[in-house]
mmCIF file of C-alpha atoms in Angstrom:
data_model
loop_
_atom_site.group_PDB
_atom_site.id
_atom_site.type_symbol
_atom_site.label_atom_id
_atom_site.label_comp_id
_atom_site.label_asym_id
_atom_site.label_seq_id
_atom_site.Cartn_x
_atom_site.Cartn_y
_atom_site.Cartn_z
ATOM 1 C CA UNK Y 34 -37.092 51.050 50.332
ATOM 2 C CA UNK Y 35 -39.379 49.199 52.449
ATOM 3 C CA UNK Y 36 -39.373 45.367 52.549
ATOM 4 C CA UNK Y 37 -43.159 43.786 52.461
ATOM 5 C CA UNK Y 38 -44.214 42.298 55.247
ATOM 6 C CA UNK Y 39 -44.724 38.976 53.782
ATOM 7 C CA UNK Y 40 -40.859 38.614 52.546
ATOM 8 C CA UNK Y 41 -39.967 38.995 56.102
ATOM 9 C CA UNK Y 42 -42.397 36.442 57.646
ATOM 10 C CA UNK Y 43 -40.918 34.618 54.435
ATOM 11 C CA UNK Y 44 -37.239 35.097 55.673
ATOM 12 C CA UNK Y 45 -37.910 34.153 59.177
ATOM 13 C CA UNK Y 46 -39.864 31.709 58.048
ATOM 14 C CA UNK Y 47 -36.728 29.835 56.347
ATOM 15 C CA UNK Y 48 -34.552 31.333 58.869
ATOM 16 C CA UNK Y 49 -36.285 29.083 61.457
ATOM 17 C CA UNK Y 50 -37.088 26.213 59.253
ATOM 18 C CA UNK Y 51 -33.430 25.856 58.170
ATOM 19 C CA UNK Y 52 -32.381 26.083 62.145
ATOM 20 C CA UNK Y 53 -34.789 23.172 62.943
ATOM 21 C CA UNK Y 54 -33.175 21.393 59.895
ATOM 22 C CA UNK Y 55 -29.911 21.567 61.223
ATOM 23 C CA UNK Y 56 -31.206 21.001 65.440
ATOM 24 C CA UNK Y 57 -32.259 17.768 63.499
ATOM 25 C CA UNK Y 58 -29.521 17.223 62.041
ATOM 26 C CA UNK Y 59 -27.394 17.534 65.223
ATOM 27 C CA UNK Y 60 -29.897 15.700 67.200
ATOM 28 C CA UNK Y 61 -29.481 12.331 64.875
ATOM 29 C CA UNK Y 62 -25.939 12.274 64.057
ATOM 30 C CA UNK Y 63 -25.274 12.670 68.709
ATOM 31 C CA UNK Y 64 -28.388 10.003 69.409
ATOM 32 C CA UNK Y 65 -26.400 7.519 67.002
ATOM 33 C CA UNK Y 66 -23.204 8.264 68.892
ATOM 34 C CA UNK Y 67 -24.986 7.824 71.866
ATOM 35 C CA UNK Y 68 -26.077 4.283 70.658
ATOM 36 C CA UNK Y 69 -22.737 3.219 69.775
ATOM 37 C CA UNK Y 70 -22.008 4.372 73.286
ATOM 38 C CA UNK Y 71 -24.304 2.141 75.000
ATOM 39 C CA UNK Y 72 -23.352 -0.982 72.358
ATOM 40 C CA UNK Y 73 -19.183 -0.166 73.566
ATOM 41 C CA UNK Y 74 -20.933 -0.863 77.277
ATOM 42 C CA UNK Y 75 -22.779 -3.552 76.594
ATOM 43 C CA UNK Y 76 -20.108 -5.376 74.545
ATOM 44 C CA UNK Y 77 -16.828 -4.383 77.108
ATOM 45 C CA UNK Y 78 -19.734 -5.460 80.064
ATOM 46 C CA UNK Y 79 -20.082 -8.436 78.566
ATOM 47 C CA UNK Y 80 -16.208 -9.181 77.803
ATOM 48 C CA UNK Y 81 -15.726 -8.491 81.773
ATOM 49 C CA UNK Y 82 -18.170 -11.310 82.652
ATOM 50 C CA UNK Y 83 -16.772 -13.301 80.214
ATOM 51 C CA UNK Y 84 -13.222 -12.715 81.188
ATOM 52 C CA UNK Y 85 -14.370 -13.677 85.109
ATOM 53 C CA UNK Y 86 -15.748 -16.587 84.334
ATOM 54 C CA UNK Y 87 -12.938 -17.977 82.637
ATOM 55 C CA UNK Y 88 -10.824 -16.877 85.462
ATOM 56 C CA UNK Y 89 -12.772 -18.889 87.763
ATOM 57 C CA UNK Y 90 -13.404 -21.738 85.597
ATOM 58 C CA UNK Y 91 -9.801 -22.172 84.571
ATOM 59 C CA UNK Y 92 -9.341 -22.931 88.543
ATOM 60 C CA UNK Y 93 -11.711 -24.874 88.948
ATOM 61 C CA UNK Y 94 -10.232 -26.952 86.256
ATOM 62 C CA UNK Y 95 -7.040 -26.793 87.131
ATOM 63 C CA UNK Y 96 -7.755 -27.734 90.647
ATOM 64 C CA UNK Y 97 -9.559 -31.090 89.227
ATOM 65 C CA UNK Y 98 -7.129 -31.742 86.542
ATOM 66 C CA UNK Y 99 -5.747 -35.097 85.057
ATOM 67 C CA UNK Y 100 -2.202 -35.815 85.439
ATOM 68 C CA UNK Y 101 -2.388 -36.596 81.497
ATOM 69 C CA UNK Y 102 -1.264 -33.351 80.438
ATOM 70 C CA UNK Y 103 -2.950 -33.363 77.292
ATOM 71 C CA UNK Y 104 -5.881 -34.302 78.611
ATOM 72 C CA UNK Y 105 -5.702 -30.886 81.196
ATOM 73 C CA UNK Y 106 -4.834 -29.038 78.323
ATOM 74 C CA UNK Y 107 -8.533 -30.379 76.624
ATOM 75 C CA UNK Y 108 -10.263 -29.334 79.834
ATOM 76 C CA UNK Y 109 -8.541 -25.827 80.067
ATOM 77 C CA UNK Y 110 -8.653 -24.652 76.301
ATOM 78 C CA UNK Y 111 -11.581 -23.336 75.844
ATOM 79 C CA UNK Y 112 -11.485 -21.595 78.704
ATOM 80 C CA UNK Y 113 -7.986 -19.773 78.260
ATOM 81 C CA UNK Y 114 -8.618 -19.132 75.125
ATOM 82 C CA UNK Y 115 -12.007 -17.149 76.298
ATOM 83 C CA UNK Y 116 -9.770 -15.458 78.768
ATOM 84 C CA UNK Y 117 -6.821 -14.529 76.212
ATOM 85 C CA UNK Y 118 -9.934 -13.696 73.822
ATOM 86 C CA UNK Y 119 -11.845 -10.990 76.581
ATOM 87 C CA UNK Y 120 -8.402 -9.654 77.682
ATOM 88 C CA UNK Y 121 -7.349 -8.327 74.313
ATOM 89 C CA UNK Y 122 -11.172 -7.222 73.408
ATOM 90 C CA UNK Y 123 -11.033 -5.395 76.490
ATOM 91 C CA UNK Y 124 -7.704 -4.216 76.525
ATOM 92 C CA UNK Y 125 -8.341 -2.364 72.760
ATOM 93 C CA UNK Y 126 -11.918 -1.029 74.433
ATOM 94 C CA UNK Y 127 -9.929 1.160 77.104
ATOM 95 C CA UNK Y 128 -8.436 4.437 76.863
ATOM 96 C CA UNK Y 129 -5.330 3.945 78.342
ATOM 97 C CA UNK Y 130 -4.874 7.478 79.066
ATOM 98 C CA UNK Y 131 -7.787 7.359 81.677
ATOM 99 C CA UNK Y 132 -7.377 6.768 85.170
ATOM 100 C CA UNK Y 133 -10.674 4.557 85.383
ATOM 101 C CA UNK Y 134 -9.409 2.314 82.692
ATOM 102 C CA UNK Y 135 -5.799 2.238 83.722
ATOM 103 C CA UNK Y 136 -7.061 0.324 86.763
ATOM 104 C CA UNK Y 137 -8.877 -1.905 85.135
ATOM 105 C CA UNK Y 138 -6.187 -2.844 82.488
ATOM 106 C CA UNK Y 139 -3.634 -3.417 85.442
ATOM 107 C CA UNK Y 140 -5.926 -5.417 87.469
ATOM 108 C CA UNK Y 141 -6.248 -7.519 84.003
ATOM 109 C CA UNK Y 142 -2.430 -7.612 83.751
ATOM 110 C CA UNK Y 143 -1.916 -8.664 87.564
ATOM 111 C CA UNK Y 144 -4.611 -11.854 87.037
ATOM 112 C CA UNK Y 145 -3.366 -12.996 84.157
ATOM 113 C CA UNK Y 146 0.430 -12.699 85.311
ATOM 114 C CA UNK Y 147 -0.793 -15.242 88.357
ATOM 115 C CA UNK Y 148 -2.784 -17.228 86.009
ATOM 116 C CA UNK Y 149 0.381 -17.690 84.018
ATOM 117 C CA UNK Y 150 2.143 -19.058 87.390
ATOM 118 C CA UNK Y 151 -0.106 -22.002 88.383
ATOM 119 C CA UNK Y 152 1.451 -23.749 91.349
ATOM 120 C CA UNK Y 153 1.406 -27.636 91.146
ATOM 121 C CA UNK Y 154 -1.790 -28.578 92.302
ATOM 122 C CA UNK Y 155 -0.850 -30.527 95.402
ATOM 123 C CA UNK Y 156 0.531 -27.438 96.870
ATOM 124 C CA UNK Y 157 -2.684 -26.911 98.694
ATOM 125 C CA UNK Y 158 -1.116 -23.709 100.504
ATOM 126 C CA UNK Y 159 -0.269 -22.042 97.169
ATOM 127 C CA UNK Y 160 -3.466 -23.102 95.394
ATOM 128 C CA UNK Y 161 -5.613 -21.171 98.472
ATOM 129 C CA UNK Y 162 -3.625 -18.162 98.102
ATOM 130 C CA UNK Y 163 -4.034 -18.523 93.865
ATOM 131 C CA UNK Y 164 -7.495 -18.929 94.293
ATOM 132 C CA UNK Y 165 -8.136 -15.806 97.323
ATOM 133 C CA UNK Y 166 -5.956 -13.620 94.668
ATOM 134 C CA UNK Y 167 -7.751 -14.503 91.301
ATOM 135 C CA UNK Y 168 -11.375 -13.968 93.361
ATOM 136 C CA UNK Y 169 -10.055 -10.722 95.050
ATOM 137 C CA UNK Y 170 -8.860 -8.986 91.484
ATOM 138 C CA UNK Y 171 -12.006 -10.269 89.512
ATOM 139 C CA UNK Y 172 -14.067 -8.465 92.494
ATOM 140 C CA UNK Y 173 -11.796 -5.155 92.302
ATOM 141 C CA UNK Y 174 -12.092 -5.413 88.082
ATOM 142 C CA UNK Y 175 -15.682 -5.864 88.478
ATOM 143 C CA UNK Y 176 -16.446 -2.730 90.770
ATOM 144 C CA UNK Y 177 -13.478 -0.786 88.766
ATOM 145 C CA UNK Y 178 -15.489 -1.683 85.244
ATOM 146 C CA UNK Y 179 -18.628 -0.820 86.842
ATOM 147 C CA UNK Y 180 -17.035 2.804 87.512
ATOM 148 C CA UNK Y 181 -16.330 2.867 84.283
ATOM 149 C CA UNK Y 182 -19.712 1.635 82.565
ATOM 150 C CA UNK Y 183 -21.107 4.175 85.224
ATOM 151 C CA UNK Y 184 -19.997 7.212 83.738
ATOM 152 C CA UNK Y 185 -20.279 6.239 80.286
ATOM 153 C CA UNK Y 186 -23.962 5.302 80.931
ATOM 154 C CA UNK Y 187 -24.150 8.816 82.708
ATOM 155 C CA UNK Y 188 -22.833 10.191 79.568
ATOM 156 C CA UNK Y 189 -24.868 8.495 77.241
ATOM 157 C CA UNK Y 190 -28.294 9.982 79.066
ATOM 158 C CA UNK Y 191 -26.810 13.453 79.219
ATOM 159 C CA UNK Y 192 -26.204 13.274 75.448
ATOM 160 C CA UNK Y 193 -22.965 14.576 73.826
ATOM 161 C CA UNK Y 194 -21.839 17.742 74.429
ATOM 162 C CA UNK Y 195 -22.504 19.142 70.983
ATOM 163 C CA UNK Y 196 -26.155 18.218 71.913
ATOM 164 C CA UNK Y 197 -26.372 19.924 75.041
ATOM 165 C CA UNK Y 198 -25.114 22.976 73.634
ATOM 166 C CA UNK Y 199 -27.777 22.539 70.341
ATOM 167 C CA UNK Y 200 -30.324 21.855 72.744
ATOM 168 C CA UNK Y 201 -29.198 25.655 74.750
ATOM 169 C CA UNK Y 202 -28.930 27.064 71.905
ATOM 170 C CA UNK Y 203 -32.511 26.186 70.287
ATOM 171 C CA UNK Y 204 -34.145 27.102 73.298
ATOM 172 C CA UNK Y 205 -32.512 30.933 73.370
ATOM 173 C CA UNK Y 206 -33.197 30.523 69.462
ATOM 174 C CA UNK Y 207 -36.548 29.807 70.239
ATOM 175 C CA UNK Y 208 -37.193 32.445 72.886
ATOM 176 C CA UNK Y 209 -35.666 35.297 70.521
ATOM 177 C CA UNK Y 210 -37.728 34.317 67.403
ATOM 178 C CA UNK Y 211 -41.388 34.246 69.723
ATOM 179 C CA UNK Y 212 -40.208 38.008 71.743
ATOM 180 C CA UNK Y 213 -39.114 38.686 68.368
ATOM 181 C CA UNK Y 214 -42.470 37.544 66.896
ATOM 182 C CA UNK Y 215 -44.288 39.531 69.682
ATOM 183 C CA UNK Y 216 -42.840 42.654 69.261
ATOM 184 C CA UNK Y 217 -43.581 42.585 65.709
ATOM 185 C CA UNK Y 218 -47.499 42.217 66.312
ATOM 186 C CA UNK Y 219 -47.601 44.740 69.298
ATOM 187 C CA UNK Y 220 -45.851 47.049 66.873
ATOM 188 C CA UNK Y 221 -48.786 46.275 64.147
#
């Protein structure tokens, strides 16, 4: 029994429709994991420049402060609180099973331990060396969260690997079905 020639170029016909059905498929569901990639960079990018800038405003402020300690405490809230605020957002962004992000949570752990030890502010000596270490670290967290916003942005334009392999695979899928296609008319 012989099939017709039409119910073939029927089969492949669905054969290749469903394949680009589920190539689509793959394609949307990876470029929406690749968007809430690049919103986790944007968002822990952001949290690092907030988390600096607290750092060095909180010095600032301290350095100036009242004697009234309620009235330092007004000056340095909001800023603490933006610093407590970006260190846990950033601390529940990282893996810390990677080395990359490792660094960057102990650099976070290391400024906020010395933040935690101000030195009275007429201890000029001490104040220096506060201020060289808290500009130091936020310099080595901002290269070592660069590193990591680096690769993930290298990741994101690669795609994910389930769409690297769809897009291999489509293009062998491809080539098969048009020799396959070609052989088919030589042969009529």
């Amino acid at each position: 029994m012989q099939i017709p020639e039409i119910a073939i170029g029927a089969i492949v016909a669905a054969c290749i429709a469903g394949f680009l059905s589920f190539l689509g498929l793959v394609a949307a569901k990876e470029h929406k994991t690749s968007e809430f990639r690049q919103a986790w960079i944007d968002a822990a990018r952001e949290d690092v420049a907030l988390l600096i800038g607290a750092c060095h405003a909180i010095l600032d402020e301290y350095r100036v402060r009242e004697a009234d300690l309620s009235t330092a405490w007004q000056s340095l809230r909001t800023d603490l609180l933006t610093a407590n605020v970006a260190w846990a957002r950033l601390r529940m962004r990282l893996n810390p099973q990677e080395s990359e992000s490792q660094l960057v949570i102990k650099l976070i752990g290391e400024i906020e331990a010395r933040l935690n030890e101000m030195p009275d502010q007429d201890d000029d000596a001490a104040m220096t060396e506060l201020r060289q270490f808290v500009f130091s670290h936020t310099a080595l967290l901002a290269d070592a969260a660069g590193a990591i916003f680096k690769s993930e942005w290298k990741r994101v334009k690669r795609g994910e690997p389930i769409f690297r392999i769809s897009k291999w695979v489509a293009l062998v899928g491809g080539l098969a079905v048009a020799s396959g296609l070609g052989v088919r008319l030589m042969i009529l």
